[in-house]
XYZ file of C-alpha atoms in Angstrom:
238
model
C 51.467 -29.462 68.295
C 54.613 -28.170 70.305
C 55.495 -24.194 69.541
C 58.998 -24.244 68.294
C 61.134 -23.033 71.362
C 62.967 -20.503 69.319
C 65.015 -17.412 70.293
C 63.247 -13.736 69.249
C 66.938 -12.158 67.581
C 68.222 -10.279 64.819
C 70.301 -12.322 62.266
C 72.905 -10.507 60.475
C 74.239 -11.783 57.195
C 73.566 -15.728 57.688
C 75.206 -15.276 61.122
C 73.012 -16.669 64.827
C 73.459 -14.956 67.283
C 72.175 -15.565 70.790
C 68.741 -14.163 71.358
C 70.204 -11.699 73.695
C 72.693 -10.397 70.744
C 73.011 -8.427 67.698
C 76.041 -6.645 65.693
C 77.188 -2.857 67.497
C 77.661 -0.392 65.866
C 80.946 0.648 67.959
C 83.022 -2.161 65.657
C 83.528 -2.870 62.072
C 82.983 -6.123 61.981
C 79.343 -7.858 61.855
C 80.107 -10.804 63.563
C 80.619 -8.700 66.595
C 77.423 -8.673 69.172
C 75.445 -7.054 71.881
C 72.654 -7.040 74.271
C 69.526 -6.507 73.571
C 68.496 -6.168 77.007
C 69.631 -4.960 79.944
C 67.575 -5.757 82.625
C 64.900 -8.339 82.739
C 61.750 -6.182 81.743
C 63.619 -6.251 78.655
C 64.480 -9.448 78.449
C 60.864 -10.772 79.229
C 59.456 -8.011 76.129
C 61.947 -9.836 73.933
C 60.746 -13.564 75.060
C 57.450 -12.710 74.958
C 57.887 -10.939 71.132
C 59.822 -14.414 70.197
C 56.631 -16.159 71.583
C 54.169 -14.522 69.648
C 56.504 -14.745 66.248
C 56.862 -18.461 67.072
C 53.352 -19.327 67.408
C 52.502 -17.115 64.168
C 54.967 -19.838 62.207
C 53.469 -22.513 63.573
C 49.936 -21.705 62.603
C 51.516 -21.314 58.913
C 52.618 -24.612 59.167
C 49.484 -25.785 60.564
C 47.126 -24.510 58.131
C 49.522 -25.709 55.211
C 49.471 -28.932 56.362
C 45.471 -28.952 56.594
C 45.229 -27.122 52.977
C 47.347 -30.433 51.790
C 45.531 -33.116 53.815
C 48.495 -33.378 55.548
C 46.655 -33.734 58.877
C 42.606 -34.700 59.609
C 40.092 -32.188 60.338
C 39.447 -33.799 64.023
C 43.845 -33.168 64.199
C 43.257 -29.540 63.168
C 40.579 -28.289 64.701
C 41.916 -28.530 68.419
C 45.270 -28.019 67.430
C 44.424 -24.767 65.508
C 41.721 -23.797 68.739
C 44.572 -24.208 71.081
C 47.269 -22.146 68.622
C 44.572 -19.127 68.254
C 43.783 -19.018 72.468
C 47.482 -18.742 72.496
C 48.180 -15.852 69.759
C 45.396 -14.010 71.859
C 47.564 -14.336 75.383
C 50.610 -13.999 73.773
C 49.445 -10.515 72.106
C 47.981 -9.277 75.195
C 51.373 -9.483 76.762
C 53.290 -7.376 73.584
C 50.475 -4.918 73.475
C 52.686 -1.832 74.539
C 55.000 -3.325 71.799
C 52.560 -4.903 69.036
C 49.468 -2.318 68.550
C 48.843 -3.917 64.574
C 49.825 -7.452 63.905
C 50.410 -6.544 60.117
C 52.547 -4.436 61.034
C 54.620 -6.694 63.050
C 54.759 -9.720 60.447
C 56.177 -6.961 58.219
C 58.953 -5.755 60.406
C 60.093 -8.705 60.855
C 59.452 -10.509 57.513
C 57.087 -12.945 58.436
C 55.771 -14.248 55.400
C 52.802 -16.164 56.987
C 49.571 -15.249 54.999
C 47.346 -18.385 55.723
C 48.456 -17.537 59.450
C 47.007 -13.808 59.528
C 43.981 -14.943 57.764
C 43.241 -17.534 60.771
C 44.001 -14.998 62.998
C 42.092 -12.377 61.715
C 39.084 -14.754 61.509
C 39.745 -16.060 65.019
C 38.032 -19.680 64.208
C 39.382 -22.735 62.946
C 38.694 -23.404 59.257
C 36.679 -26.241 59.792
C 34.288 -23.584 61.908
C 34.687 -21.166 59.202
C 33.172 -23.345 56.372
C 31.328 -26.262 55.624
C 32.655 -29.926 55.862
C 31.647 -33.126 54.997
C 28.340 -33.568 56.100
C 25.799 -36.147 57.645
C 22.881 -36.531 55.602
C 20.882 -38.870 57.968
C 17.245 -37.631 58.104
C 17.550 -37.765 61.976
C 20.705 -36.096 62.393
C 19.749 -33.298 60.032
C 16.467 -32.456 61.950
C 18.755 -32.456 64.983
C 21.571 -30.156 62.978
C 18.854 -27.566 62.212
C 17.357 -27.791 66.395
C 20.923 -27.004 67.466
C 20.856 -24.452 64.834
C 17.591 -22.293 65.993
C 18.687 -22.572 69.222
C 21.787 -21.381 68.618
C 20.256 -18.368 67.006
C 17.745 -17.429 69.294
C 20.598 -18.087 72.125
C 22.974 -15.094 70.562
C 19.816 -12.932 70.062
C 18.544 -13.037 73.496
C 21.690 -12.763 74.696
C 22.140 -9.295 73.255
C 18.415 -8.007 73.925
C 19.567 -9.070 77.931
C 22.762 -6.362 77.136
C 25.562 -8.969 76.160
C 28.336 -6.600 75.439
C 31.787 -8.319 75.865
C 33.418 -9.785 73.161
C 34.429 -13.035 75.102
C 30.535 -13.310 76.003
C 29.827 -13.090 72.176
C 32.242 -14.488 70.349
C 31.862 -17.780 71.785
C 28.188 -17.834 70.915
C 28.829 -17.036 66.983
C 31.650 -19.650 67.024
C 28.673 -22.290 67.834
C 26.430 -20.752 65.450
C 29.026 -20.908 62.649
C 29.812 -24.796 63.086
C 26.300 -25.481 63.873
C 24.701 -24.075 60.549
C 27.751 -25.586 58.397
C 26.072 -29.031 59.610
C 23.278 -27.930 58.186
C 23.788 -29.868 54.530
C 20.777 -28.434 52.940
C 21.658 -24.881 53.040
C 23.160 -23.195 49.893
C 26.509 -22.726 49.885
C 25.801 -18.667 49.132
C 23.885 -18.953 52.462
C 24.174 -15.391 53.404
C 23.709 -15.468 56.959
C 27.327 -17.115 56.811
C 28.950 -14.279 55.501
C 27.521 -12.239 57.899
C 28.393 -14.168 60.939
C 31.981 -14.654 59.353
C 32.242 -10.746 58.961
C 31.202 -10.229 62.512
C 33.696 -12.899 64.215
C 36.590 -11.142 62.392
C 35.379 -7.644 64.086
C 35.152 -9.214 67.275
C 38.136 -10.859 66.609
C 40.264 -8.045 66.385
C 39.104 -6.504 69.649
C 40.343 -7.507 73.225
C 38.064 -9.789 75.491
C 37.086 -7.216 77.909
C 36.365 -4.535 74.866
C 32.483 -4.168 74.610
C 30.145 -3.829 71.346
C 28.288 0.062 71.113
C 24.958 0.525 71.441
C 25.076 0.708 67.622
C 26.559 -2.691 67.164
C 24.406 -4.582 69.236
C 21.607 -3.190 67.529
C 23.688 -4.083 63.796
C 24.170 -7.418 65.107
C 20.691 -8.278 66.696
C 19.342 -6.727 63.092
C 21.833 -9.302 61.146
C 21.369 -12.075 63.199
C 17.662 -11.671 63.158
C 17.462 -11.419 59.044
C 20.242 -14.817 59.043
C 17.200 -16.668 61.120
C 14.634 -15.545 59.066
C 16.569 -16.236 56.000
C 17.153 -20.209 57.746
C 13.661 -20.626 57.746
C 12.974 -19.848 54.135
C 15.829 -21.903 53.139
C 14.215 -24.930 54.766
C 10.604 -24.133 53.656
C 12.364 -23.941 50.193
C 13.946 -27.390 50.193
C 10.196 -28.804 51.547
């Protein structure tokens, strides 16, 4: 999916200006125009603001057009990958600008919510919940393997001091899509809503940011409970 190459500019009563233009002040008439840069540091802020309002749109559109079967799951789930790696860069490069993404939308009245749900999440939908789902005997033995693994994977990974957000994240994006494979877990499953709840905190930090002491030690306790909790599920269903 292409991002719309649009210009970042102010319109002013149905009028289009250039993306380097709005009304002055210094003449009566709203048709008339100016800069909104002067040099290119400027110019580069306002390209890189238009990039990061354009990609926001396009994940509206995006998720829409999943919500309405418009597109497959195996269409949206790269396409919507690739859109949120790209919000991430793109907001990096407007952080002097763009401290709260709420904030932002509002300014400039972007009325995207499915987009600022995706992005607050920071996973595809299809990661977020379950699918449909293979109920083969031998593919659900190996759904629950990848499962455990994946569990014991993020917990030792955190007892070994795993701190960075782009060393953890990654780790309860696999866990997510790995336990909604997992057909015969309740849909209530609260280990879900747990690992949900702690991709949309790590979410809204930077890469390099690291979890406190006191997180880890939140996390490790929640991820430890969600693998306990995994096991009594499937001892139930036996």
């Amino acid at each position: 999916m292409q991002i719309p190459q649009t210009g970042f500019s102010f319109l002013t009563y149905g009028s289009t200006p250039p993306r380097n233009e709005m009304p002055t002040e210094h003449n009566s008439s709203l048709d008339e125009e100016v800069r909104l840069y002067t040099n290119n540091k400027d110019r580069e802020k306002y390209e890189n603001l238009a990039d990061l309002y354009a990609i926001i749109v396009t994940m509206e559109h995006l998720e829409k057009a999943y919500i309405r079967d418009s597109i497959t799951a195996a269409e949206y789930t790269p396409a919507c990958a690739k859109l949120i790696a790209q919000y991430k860069t793109a907001l990096n490069l407007v952080s002097d600008s763009v401290s709260d993404v709420e904030k932002f939308m509002n300014d400039y009245k972007l009325e995207c919510p499915a987009a600022f749900n995706r992005i607050k999440i920071g996973v595809p939908a299809t990661i977020e919940h379950s699918g449909p789902t293979d109920h083969d005997s031998s593919k659900s033995a190996k759904y629950v393997a990848e499962t455990v693994q994946h569990f014991i994977t993020s917990m030792d990974a955190l007892k070994l001091k795993y701190k960075a957000v782009d060393d953890i994240h990654p780790m309860l994006s696999e866990l997510m899509q790995s336990l909604n494979k997992v057909s015969s877990l309740p849909a209530d499953f609260e280990g879900k809503a747990k690992i949900r709840n702690w991709l949309i905190t790590l979410n809204s930090m930077k890469a390099v940011d690291e979890l406190n002491d006191e997180q880890v030690r939140q996390l490790l306790f929640d991820l430890e409970n969600s693998h306990n909790a995994f096991y009594r599920s499937l001892s139930d269903k036996n």
